[in-house]
Short mmCIF file of C-alpha atoms in Angstrom, two decimals:
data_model
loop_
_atom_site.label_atom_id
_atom_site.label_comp_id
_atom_site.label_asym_id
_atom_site.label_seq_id
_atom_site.Cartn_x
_atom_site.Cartn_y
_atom_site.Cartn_z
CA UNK A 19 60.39 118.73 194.77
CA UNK A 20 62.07 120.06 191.50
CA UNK A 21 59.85 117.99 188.77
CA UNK A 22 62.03 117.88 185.17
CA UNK A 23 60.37 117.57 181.94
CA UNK A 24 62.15 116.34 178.84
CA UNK A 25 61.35 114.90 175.42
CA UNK A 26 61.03 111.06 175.21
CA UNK A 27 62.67 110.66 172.53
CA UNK A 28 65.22 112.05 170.06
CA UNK A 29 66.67 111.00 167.23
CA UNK A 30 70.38 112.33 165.50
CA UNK A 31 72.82 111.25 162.87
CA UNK A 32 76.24 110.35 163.53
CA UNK A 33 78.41 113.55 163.57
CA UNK A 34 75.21 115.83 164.32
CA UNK A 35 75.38 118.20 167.47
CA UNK A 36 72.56 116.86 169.81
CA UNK A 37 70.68 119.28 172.73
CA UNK A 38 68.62 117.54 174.89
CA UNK A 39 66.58 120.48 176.85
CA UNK A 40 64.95 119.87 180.21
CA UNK A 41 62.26 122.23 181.94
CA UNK A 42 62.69 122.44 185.70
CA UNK A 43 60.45 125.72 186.86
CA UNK A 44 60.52 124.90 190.20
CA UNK A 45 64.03 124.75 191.13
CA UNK A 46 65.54 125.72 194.30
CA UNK A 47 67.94 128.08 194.96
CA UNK A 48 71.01 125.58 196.41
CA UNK A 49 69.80 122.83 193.31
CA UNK A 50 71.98 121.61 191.10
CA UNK A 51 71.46 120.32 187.81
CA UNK A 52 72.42 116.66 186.73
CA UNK A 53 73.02 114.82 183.86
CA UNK A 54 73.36 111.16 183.67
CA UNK A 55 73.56 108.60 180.29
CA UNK A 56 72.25 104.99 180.72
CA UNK A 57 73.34 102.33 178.01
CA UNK A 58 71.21 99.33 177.40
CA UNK A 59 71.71 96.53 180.49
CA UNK A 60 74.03 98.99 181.99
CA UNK A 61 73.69 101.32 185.03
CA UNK A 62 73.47 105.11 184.69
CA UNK A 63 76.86 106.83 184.40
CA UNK A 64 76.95 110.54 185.92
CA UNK A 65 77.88 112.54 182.81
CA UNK A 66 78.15 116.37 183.39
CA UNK A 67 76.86 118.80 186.44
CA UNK A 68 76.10 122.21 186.31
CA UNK A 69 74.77 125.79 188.92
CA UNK A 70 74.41 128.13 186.22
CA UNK A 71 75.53 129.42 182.90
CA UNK A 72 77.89 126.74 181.40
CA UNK A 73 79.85 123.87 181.99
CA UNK A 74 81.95 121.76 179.50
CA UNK A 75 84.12 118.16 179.79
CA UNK A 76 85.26 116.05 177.52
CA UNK A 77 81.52 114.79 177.25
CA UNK A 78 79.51 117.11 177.12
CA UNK A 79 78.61 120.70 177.79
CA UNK A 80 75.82 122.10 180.04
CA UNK A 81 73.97 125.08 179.17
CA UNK A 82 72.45 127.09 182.24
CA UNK A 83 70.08 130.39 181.65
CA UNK A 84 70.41 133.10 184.30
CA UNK A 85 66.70 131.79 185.43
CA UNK A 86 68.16 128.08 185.83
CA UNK A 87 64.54 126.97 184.85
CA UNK A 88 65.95 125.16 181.93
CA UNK A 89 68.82 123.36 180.97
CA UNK A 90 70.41 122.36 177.95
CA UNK A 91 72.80 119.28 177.58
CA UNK A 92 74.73 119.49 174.54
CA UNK A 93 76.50 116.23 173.24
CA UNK A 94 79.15 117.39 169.75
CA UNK A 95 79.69 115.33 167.10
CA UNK A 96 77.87 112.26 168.25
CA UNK A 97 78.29 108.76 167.27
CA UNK A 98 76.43 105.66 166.97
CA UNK A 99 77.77 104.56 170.65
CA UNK A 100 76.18 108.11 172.59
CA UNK A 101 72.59 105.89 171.93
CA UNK A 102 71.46 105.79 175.43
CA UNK A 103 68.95 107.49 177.61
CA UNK A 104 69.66 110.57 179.14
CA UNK A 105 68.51 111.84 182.45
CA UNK A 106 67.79 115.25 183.78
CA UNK A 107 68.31 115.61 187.30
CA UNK A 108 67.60 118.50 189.45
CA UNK A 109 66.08 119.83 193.06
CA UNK A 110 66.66 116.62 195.37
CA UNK A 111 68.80 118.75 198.14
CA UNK A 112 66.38 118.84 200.89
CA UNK A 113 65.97 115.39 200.78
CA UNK A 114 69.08 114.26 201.70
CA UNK A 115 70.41 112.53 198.87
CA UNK A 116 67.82 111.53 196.88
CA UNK A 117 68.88 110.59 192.71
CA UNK A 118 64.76 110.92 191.28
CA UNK A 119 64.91 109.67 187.80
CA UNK A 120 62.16 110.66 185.60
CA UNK A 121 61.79 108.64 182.36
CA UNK A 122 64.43 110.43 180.55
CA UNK A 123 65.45 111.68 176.98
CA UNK A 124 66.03 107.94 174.01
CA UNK A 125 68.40 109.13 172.38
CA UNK A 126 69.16 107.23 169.30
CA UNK A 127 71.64 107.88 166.69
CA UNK A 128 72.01 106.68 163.16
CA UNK A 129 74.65 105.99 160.73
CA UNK P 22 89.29 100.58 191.18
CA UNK P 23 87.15 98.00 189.81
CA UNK P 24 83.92 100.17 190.42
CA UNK P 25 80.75 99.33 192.13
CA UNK P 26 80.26 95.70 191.73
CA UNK P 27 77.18 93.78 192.61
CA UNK P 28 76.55 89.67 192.31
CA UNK P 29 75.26 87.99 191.07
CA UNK P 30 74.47 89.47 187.29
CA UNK P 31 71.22 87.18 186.81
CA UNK P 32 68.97 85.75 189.51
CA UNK P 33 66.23 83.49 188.23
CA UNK P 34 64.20 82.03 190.70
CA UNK P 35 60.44 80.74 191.79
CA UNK P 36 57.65 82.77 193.50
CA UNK P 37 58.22 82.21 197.19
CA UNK P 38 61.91 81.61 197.60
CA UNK P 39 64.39 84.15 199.01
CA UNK P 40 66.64 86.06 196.83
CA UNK P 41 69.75 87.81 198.29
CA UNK P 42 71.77 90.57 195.85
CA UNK P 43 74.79 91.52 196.77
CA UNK P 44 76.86 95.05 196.59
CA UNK P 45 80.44 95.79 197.30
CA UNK P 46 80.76 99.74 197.09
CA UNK P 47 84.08 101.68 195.64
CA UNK P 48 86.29 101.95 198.71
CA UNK P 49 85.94 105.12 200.15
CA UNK P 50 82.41 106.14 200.03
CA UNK P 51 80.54 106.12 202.64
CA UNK P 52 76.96 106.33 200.72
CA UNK P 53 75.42 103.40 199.12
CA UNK P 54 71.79 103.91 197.11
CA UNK P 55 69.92 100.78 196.33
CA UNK P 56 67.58 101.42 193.43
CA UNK P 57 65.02 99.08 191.26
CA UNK P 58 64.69 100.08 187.40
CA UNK P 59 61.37 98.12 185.34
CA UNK P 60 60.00 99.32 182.19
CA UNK P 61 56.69 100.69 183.91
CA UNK P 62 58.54 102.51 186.93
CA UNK P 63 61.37 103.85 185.40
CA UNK P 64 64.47 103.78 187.66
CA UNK P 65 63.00 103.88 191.45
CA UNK P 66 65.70 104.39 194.67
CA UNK P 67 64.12 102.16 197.06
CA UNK P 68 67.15 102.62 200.42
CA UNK P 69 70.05 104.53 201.21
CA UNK P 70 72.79 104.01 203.88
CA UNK P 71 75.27 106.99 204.99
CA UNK P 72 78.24 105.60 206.73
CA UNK P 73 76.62 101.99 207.19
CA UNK P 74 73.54 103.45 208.86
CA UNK P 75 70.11 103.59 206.65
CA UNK P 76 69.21 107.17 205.98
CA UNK P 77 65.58 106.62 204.16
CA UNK P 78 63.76 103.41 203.46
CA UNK P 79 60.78 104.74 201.89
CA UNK P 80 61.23 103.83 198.48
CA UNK P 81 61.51 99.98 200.01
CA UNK P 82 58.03 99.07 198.69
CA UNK P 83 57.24 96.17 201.61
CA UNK P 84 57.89 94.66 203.83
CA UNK P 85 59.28 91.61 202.33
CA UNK P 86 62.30 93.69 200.73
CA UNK P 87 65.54 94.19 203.40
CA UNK P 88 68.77 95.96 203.42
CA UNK P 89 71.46 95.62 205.55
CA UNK P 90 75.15 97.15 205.28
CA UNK P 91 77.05 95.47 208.11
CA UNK P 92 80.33 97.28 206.64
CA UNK P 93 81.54 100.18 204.49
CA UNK P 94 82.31 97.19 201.84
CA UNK P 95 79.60 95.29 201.60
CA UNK P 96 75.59 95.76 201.48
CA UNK P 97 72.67 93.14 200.71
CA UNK P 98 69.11 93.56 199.37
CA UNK P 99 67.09 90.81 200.41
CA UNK P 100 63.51 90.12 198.93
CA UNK P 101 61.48 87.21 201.04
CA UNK P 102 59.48 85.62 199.97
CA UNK P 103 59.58 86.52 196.34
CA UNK P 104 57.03 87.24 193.56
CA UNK P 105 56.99 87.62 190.24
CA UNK P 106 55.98 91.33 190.56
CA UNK P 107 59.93 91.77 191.98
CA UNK P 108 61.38 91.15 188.83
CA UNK P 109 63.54 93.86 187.62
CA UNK P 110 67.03 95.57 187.30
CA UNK P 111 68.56 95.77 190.71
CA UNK P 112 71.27 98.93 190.97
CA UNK P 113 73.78 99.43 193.43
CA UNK P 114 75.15 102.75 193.76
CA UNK P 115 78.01 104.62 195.84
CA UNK P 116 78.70 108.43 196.51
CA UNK P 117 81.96 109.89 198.07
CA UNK P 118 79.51 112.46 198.95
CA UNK P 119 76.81 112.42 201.84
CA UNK P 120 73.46 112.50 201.38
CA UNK P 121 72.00 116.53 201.39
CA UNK P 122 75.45 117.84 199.46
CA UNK P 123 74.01 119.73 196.51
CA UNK P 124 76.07 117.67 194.22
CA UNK P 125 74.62 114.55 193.00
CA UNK P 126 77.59 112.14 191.30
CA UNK P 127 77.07 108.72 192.47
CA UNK P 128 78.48 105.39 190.84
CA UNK P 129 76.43 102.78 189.75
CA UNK P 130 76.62 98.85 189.67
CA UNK P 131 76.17 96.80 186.46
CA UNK P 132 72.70 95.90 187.86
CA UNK P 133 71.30 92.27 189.07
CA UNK P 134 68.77 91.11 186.56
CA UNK P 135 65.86 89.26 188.52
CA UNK P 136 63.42 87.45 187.55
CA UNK P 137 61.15 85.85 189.39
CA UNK P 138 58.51 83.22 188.01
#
């Protein structure tokens, strides 16, 4: 089991580029990486997913070294409504399915 | 489509009675992920269903808590009897994708909030 580390907490300015970096050493070779946003009394919302090197939508973009024991989720330009938590999700393959949530990244941006 | 949608939104209800939650999935999937979020446990998947048929109960943590999916449209969590140690967020979530596929987008519910007292 892939184990993720990220910060607790982060805090940003409206307009500001935010990176949120997660630490996954022990990830497997057919892992992905996931990246989901949860809003207060909401459920999580799957934001961006990534193999290696990078991947960009109209969210976010996901930054991948060659060693895929990090990753980096980017968020440009943010605003007061990208306050959420942010989960980093990786090395659940070989068990069939399984979303583990760690306690994830508080994001929380100011005006 | 309307999304994942679960009922009700807020269960309140007294130590010892049954509570049942509800989950309709997005048409089409055929995986459905019950999960239980508090403030000391973080977000915690406790059953998952593949095609109507449940995959890995594990996370269920007793034997009071039941799921059943006797469709592709419809699932129920059922806690009996309660206690006020079940009070939490209750998520609902569906995948197009089945369980083992390396990628991991699934669709969650707006959550039942229960509390029991």
């Amino acid at each position: 089991l892939a184990k993720t580390t990220q910060p607790i907490s982060m805090d940003s300015y409206e307009g500001q580029e935010v990176n949120i970096t997660c630490s996954h050493n022990n990830i497997a070779t057919n892992d992905y990486i996931t990246w989901y946003q949860q809003f207060p009394s909401q459920g999580p919302r799957f934001i961006i997913q990534g193999y290696k090197t990078k991947v960009t939508n109209e969210v976010a973009s996901l930054f991948i070294p060659a060693d895929r024991k990090s990753s980096t989720l980017s968020l440009p330009r943010v605003s007061l409504s990208d306050t959420a938590v942010y989960y980093c999700l990786v090395g659940v393959y070989n068990q069939g399915g399984k979303l583990i949530f760690g306690q994830g990244t508080e994001l929380s941006v100011k005006p | 489509d309307a999304g994942v949608i679960q009922s009700p939104r807020h269960e309140v209800t007294e130590m010892g009675q049954e509570v049942t939650l509800r989950c309709k999935p997005i048409s089409g999937h055929n995986s459905l992920f019950w999960y239980r979020q508090t403030m000391m446990r973080g977000l915690e998947l406790l059953i998952y269903f593949n095609n109507n048929v449940p995959i890995d109960d594990s996370g269920m943590p007793e034997d009071r808590f039941s799921a059943k999916m006797p469709n592709a449209s419809f699932s129920t969590l059922k806690i009996q009897p309660s206690e006020p140690r079940d009070s939490a967020v209750y998520f609902c979530a569906s995948s197009p994708l089945p369980p083992g596929h390396s990628s991991y987008e699934q669709y969650f519910g707006p959550g039942t909030r229960l509390t029991v007292t």
